[in-house]
Short mmCIF file of C-alpha atoms in Angstrom, two decimals:
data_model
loop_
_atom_site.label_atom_id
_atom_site.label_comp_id
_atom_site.label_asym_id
_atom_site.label_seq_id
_atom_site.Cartn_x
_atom_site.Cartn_y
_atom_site.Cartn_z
CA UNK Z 18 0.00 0.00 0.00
CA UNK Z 19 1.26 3.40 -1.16
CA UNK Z 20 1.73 5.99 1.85
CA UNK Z 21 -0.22 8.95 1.12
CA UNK Z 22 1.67 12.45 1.62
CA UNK Z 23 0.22 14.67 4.15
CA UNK Z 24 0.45 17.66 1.80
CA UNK Z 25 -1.99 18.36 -0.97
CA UNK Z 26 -1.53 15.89 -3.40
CA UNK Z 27 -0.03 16.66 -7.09
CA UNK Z 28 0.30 15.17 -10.01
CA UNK Z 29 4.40 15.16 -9.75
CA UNK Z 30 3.52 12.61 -6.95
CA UNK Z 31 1.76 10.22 -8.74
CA UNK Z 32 4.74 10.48 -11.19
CA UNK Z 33 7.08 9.59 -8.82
CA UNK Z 34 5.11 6.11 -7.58
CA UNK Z 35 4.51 5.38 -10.36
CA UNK Z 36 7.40 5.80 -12.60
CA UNK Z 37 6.32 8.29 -15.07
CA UNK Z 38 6.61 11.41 -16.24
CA UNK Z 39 4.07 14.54 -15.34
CA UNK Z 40 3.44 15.33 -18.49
CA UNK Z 41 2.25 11.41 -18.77
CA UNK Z 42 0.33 11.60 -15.67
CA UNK Z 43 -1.88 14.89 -17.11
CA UNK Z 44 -2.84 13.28 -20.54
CA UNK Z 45 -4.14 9.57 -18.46
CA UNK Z 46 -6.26 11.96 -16.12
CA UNK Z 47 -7.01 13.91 -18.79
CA UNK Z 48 -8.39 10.52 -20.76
CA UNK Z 49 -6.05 11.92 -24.03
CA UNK Z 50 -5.35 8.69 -26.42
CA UNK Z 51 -1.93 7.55 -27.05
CA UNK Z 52 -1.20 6.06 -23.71
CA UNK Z 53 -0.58 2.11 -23.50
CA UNK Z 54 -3.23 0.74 -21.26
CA UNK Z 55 -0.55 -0.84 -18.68
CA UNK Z 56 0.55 2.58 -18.20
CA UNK Z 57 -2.77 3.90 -18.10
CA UNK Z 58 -3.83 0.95 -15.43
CA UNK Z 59 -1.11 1.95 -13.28
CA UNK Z 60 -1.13 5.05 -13.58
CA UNK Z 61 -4.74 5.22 -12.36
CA UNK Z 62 -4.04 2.24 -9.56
CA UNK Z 63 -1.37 5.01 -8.03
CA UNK Z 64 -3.79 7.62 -8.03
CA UNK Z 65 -6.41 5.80 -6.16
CA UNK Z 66 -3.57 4.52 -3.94
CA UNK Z 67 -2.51 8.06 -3.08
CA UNK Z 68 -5.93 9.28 -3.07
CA UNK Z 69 -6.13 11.84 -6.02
CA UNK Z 70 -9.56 12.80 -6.63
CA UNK Z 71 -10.21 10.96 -10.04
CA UNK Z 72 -13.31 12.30 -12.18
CA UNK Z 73 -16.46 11.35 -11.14
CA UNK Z 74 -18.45 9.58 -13.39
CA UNK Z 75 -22.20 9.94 -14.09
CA UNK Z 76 -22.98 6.90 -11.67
CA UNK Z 77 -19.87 7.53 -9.57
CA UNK Z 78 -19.70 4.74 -6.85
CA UNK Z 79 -21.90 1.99 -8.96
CA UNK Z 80 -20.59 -1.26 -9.62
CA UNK Z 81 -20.18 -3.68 -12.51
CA UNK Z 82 -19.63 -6.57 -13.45
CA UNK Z 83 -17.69 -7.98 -16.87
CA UNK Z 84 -18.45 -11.76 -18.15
CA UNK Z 85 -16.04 -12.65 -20.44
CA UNK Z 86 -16.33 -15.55 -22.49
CA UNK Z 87 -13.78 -17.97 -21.80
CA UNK Z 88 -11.45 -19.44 -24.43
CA UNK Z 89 -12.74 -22.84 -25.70
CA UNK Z 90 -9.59 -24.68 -26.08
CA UNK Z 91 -7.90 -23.60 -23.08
CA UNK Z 92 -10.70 -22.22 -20.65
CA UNK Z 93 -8.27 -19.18 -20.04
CA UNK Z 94 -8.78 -15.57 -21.59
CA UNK Z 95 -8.11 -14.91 -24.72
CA UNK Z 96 -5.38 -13.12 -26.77
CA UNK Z 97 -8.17 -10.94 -28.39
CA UNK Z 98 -10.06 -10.30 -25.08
CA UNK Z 99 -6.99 -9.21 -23.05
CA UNK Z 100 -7.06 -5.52 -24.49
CA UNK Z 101 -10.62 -4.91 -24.14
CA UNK Z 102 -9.94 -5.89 -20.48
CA UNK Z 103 -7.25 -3.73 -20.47
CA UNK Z 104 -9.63 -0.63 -21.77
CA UNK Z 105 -12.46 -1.71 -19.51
CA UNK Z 106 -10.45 -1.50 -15.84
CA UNK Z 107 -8.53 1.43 -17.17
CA UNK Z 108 -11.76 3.87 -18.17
CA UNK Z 109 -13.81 2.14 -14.75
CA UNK Z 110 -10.69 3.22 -12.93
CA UNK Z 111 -11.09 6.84 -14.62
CA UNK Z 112 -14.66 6.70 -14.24
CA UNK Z 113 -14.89 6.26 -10.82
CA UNK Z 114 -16.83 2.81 -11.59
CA UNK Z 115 -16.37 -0.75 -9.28
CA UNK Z 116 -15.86 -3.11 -11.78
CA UNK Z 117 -15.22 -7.09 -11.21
CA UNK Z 118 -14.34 -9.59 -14.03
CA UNK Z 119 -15.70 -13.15 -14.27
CA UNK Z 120 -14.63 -16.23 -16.54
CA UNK Z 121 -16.93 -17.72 -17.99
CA UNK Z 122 -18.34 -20.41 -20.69
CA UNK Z 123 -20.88 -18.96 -23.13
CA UNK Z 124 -23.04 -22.26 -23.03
CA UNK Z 125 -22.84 -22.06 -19.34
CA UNK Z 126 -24.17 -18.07 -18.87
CA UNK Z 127 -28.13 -19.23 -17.93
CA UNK Z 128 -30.13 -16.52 -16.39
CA UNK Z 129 -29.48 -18.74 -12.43
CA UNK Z 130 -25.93 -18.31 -13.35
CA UNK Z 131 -25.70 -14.56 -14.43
CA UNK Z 132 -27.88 -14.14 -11.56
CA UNK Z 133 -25.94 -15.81 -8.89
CA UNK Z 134 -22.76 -13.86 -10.20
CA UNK Z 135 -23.92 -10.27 -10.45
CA UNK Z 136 -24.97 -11.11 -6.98
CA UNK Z 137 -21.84 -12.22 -5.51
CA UNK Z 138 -20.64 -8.68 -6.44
CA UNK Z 139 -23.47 -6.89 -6.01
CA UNK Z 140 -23.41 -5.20 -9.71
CA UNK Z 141 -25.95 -3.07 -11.09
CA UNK Z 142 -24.68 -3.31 -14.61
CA UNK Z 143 -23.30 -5.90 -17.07
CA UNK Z 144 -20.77 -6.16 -19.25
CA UNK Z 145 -21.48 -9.34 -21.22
CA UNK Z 146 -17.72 -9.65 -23.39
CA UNK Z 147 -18.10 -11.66 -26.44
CA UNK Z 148 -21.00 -13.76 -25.25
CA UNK Z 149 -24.04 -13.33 -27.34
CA UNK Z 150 -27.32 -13.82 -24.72
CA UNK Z 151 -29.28 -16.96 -25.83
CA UNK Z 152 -33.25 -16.56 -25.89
CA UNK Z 153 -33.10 -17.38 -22.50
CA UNK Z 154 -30.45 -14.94 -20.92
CA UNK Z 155 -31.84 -12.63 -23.61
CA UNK Z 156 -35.42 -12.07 -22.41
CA UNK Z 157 -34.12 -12.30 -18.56
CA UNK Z 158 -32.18 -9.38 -18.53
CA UNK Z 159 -34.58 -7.32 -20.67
CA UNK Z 160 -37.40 -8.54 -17.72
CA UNK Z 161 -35.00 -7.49 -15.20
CA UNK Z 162 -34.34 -4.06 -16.80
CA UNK Z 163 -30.53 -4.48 -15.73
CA UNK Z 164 -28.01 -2.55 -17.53
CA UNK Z 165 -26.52 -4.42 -19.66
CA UNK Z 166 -23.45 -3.51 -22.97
CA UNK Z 167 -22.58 -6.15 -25.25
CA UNK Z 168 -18.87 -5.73 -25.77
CA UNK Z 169 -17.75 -7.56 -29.02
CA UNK Z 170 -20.94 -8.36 -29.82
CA UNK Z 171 -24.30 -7.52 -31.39
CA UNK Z 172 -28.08 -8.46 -30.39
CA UNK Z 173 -30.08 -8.38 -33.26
CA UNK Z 174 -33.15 -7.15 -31.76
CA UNK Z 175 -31.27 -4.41 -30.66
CA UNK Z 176 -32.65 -4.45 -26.90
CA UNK Z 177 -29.09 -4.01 -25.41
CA UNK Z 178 -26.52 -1.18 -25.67
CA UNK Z 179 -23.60 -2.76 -27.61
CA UNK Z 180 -19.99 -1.90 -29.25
CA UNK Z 181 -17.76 -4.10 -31.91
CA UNK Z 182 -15.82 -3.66 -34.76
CA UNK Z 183 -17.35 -2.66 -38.09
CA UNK Z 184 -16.97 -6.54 -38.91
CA UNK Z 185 -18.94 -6.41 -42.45
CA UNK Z 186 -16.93 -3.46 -43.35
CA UNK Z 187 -13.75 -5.02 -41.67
CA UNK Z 188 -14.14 -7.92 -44.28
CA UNK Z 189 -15.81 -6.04 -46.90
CA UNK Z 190 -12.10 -3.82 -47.18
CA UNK Z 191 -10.12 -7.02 -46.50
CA UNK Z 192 -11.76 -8.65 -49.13
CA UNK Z 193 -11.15 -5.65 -51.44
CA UNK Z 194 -7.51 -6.00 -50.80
CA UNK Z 195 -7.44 -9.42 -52.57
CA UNK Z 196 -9.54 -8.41 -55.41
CA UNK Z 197 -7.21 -4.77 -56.03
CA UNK Z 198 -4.50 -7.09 -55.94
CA UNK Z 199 -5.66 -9.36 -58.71
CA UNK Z 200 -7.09 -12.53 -57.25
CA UNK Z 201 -10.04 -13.66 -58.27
CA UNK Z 202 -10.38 -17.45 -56.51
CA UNK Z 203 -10.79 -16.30 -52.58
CA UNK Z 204 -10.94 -18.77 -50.44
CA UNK Z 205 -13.04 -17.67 -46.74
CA UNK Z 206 -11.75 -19.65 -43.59
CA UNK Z 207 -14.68 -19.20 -40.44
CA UNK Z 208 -16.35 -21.08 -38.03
CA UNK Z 209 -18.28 -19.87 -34.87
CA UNK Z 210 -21.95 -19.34 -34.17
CA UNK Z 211 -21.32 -15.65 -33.16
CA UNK Z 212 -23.30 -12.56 -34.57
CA UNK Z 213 -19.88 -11.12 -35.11
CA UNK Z 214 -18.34 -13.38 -37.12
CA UNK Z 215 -21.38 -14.12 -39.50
CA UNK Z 216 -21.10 -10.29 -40.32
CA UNK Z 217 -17.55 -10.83 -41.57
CA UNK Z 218 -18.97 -13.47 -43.97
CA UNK Z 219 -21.38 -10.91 -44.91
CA UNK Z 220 -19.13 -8.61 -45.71
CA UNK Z 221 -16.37 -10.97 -47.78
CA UNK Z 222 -19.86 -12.28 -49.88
CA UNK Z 223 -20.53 -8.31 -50.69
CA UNK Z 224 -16.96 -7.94 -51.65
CA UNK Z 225 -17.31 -11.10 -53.95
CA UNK Z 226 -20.64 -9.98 -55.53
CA UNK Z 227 -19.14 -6.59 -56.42
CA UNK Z 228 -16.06 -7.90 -58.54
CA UNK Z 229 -16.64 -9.84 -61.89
CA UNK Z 230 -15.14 -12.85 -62.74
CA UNK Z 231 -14.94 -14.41 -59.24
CA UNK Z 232 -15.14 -17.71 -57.65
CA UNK Z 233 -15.79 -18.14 -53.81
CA UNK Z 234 -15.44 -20.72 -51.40
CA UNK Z 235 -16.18 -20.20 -47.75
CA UNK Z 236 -14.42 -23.19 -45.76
CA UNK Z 237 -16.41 -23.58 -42.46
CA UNK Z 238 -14.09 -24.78 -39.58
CA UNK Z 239 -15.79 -26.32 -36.17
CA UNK Z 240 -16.62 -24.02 -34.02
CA UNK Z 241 -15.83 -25.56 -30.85
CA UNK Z 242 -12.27 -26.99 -31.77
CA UNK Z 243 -11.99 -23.54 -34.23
CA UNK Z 244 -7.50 -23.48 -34.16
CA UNK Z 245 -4.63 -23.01 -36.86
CA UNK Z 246 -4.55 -26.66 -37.04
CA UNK Z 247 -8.01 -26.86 -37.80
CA UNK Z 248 -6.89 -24.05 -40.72
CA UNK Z 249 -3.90 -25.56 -41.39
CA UNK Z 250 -6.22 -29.25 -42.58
CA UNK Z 251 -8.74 -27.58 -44.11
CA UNK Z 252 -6.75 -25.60 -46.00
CA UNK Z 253 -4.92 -28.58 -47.66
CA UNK Z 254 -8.03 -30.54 -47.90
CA UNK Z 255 -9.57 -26.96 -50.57
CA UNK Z 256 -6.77 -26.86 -52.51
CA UNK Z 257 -6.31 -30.78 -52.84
CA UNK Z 258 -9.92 -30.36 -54.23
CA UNK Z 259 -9.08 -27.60 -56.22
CA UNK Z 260 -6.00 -26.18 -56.02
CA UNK Z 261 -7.01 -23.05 -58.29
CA UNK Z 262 -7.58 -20.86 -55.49
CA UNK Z 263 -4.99 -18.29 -54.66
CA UNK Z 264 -6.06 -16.28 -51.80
CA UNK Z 265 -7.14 -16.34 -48.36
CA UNK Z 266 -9.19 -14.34 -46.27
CA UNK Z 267 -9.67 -15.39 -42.73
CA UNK Z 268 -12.00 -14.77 -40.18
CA UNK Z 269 -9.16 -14.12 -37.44
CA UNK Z 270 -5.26 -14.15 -37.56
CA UNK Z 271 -4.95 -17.29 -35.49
CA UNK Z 272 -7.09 -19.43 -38.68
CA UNK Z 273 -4.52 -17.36 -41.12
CA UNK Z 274 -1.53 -18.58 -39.36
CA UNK Z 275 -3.20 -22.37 -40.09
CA UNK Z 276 -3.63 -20.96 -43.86
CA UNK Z 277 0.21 -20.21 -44.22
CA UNK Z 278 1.65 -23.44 -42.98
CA UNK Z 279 -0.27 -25.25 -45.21
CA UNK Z 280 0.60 -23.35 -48.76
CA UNK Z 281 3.93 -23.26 -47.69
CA UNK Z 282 3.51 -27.06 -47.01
CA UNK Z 283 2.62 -27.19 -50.27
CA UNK Z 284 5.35 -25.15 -51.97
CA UNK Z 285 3.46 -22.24 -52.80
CA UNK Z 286 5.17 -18.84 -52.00
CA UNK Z 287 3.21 -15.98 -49.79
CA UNK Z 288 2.60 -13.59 -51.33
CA UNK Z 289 3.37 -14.48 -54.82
CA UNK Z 290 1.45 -17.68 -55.77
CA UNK Z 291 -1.07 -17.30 -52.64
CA UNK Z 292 -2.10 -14.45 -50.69
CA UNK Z 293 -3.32 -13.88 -47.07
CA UNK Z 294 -5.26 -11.94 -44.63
CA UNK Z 295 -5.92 -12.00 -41.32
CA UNK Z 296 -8.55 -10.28 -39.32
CA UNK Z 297 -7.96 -8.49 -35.36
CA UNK Z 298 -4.16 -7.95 -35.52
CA UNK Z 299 -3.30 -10.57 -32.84
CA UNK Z 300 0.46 -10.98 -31.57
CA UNK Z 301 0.69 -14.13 -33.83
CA UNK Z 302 0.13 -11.96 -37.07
CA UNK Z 303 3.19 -9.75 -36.00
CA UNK Z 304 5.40 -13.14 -35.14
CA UNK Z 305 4.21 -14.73 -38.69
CA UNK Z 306 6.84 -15.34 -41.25
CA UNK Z 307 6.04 -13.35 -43.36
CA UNK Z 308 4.29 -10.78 -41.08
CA UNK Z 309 0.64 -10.90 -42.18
CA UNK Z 310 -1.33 -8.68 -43.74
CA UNK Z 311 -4.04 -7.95 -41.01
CA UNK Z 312 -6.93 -5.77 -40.54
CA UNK Z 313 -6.26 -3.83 -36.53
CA UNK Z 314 -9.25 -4.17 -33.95
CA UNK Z 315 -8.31 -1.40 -31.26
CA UNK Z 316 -9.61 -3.89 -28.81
CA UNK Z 317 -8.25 -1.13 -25.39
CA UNK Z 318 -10.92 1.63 -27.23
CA UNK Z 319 -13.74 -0.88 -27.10
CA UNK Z 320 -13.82 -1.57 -23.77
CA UNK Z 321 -13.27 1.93 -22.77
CA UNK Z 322 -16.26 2.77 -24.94
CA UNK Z 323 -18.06 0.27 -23.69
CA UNK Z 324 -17.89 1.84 -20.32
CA UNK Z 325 -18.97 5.18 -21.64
CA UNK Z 326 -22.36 3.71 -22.93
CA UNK Z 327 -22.91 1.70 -19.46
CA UNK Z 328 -22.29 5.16 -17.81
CA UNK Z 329 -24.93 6.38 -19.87
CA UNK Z 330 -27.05 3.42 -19.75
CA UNK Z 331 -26.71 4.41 -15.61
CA UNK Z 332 -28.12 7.64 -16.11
CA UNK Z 333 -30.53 7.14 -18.76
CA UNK Z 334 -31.93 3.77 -17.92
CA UNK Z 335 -35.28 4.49 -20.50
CA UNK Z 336 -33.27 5.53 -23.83
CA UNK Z 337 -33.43 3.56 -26.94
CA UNK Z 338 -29.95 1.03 -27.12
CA UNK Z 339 -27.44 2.15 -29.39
CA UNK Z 340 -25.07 0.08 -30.94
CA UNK Z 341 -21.46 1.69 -31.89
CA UNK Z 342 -18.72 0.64 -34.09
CA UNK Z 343 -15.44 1.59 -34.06
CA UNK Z 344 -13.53 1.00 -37.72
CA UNK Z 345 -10.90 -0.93 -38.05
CA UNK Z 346 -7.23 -0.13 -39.97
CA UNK Z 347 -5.33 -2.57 -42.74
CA UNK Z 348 -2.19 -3.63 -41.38
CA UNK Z 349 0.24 -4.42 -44.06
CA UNK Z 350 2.42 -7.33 -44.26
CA UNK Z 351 4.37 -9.70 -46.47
CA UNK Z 352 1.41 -12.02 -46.91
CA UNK Z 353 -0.11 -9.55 -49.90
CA UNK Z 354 1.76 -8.46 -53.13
CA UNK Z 355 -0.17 -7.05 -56.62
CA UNK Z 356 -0.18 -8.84 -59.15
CA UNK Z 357 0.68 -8.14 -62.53
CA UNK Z 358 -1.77 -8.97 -65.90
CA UNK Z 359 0.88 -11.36 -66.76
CA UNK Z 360 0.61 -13.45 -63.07
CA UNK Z 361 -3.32 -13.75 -64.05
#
């Protein structure tokens, strides 16, 4: 525990404990962007510490509570879910907003077991973090009239508050990217039940339908055992059926990884006889050889938008729900070249 000073407290003391500079210390109160979120976190965990009167959010002093669907290979968090955490506990922290984080599986998030958890903590809002409510959960919470923001996710009905990536636009532009640079056999890799994900199929079927002279194949992968090795067989198994195909775009950069090993298993070269591209901009796109081309999820600005809306939600319990997007950015890589008239 940090001893508090007995003097007025200043923002050249929070420096100090935590390791910083003052002119960092002003732009993480001041909620400016360009801050990593560990610093941010700290920052903000000093401040508390020392007893620095933090803004006060609309519903200063309420409490919520984050479910976070677990990974289904490992049962840990995710790669993908770690920076939204990271955004949610740093803008609660800056809100002024108790916040507690549960683990959980999707299948397993009934309206007893929400129930029994937001209990436990006492919440009055929810954070429900890439689970999408079944029918059940669904018309529970909107009986209940909790707050409630889907983070990564979408209800169709639109009864929640909710923020995610553009995905159809996401995969609309990485699509686009293949097509501008000359393929026109695009393979899609996917697999999961989730609202999110059937958007990016949307999106790489309205790509498709806009170019002339295409042929499509979307390769559905298991949802529950979804991995690169899943990629990686499925992948060989396409091109052993027809081995035309000279792209890839994948739903996430984990299946893309899966998609490289297995045309360079089969002597192809990325980028020049088969292209690649991810989606989210995971670690493993960065340690690919070649990097891949990606499309960037700022996962950090999603959960600190998401707890923006539940402060709203707070305030204005009766408002319509509002879903937000926030675009995503190509990241370029070796896994994408342009291709000349004669390569086609």
């Amino acid at each position: 525990m940090i001893e508090r000073p007995s003097r007025r407290l200043r923002q050249a003391d929070i420096a100090a404990h935590a390791g910083v500079s003052v002119s960092t210390v002003s732009r993480v109160l001041a909620n400016e962007p360009g801050i990593s979120e560990d610093v941010r976190v700290q920052i903000f965990k000093v401040a508390s510490e020392l007893g620095y009167p933090l803004k006060a959010g609309t519903a200063a002093g309420s409490r919520a509570l984050a479910l976070i669907a677990s990974n289904g290979v490992t049962g840990g968090l995710s790669a993908f879910y770690q920076g939204i955490v990271d955004g949610l506990r740093s803008e609660a922290a800056a809100q002024g907003m108790s916040f507690d984080i549960r683990l959980i599986n999707e299948m397993k998030a009934t309206p007893q077991v929400v129930g029994e958890h937001l209990e436990s903590v006492g919440a009055q809002g929810l954070f429900l973090v890439g689970i999408d409510p079944s029918e059940a959960l669904g018309d529970w919470l909107v009986e209940s009239r909790l707050p409630v923001v889907l983070v990564n996710g979408v209800d169709p009905q639109l009864r929640f508050d909710g923020i995610s990536p553009p995905n159809f636009f996401g995969a609309f532009a990485a699509t686009r990217m293949l097509l501008d640079a000359g393929h026109r056999r695009i393979l899609h890799l996917t697999g999961s039940h989730r609202h999110t994900i059937r958007e990016r199929v949307r999106g790489f079927e309205a790509a498709i339908a806009c170019a002339e002279g295409c042929a499509a194949r979307i390769v559905r992968l298991p949802f529950e055992t979804n991995s690169s090795a899943e990629a990686h067989a499925a992948t060989l198994d396409a091109l052993a059926v027809d081995g035309n195909f000279t792209a890839a775009f994948c739903m996430n950069d984990f299946i893309a990884v899966g998609v490289l090993e297995a045309v360079t298993e089969l002597g192809r070269r990325v980028p020049n006889d088969f292209a690649i591209i991810g989606f989210d901009d995971l670690p493993c796109a960065e340690m690919a050889n070649p990097r891949l081309t990606t499309m960037h999820v700022d996962r950090a600005a999603l959960g600190r938008e998401a707890v923006g809306m539940m402060q709203f939600r707070f305030a204005h319990p009766d408002v319509p729900a509002r879903h937000v997007s926030h675009a995503v950015t190509p990241v370029p890589g070796g896994t994408i070249a342009r291709r000349t008239t004669h390569d086609l």
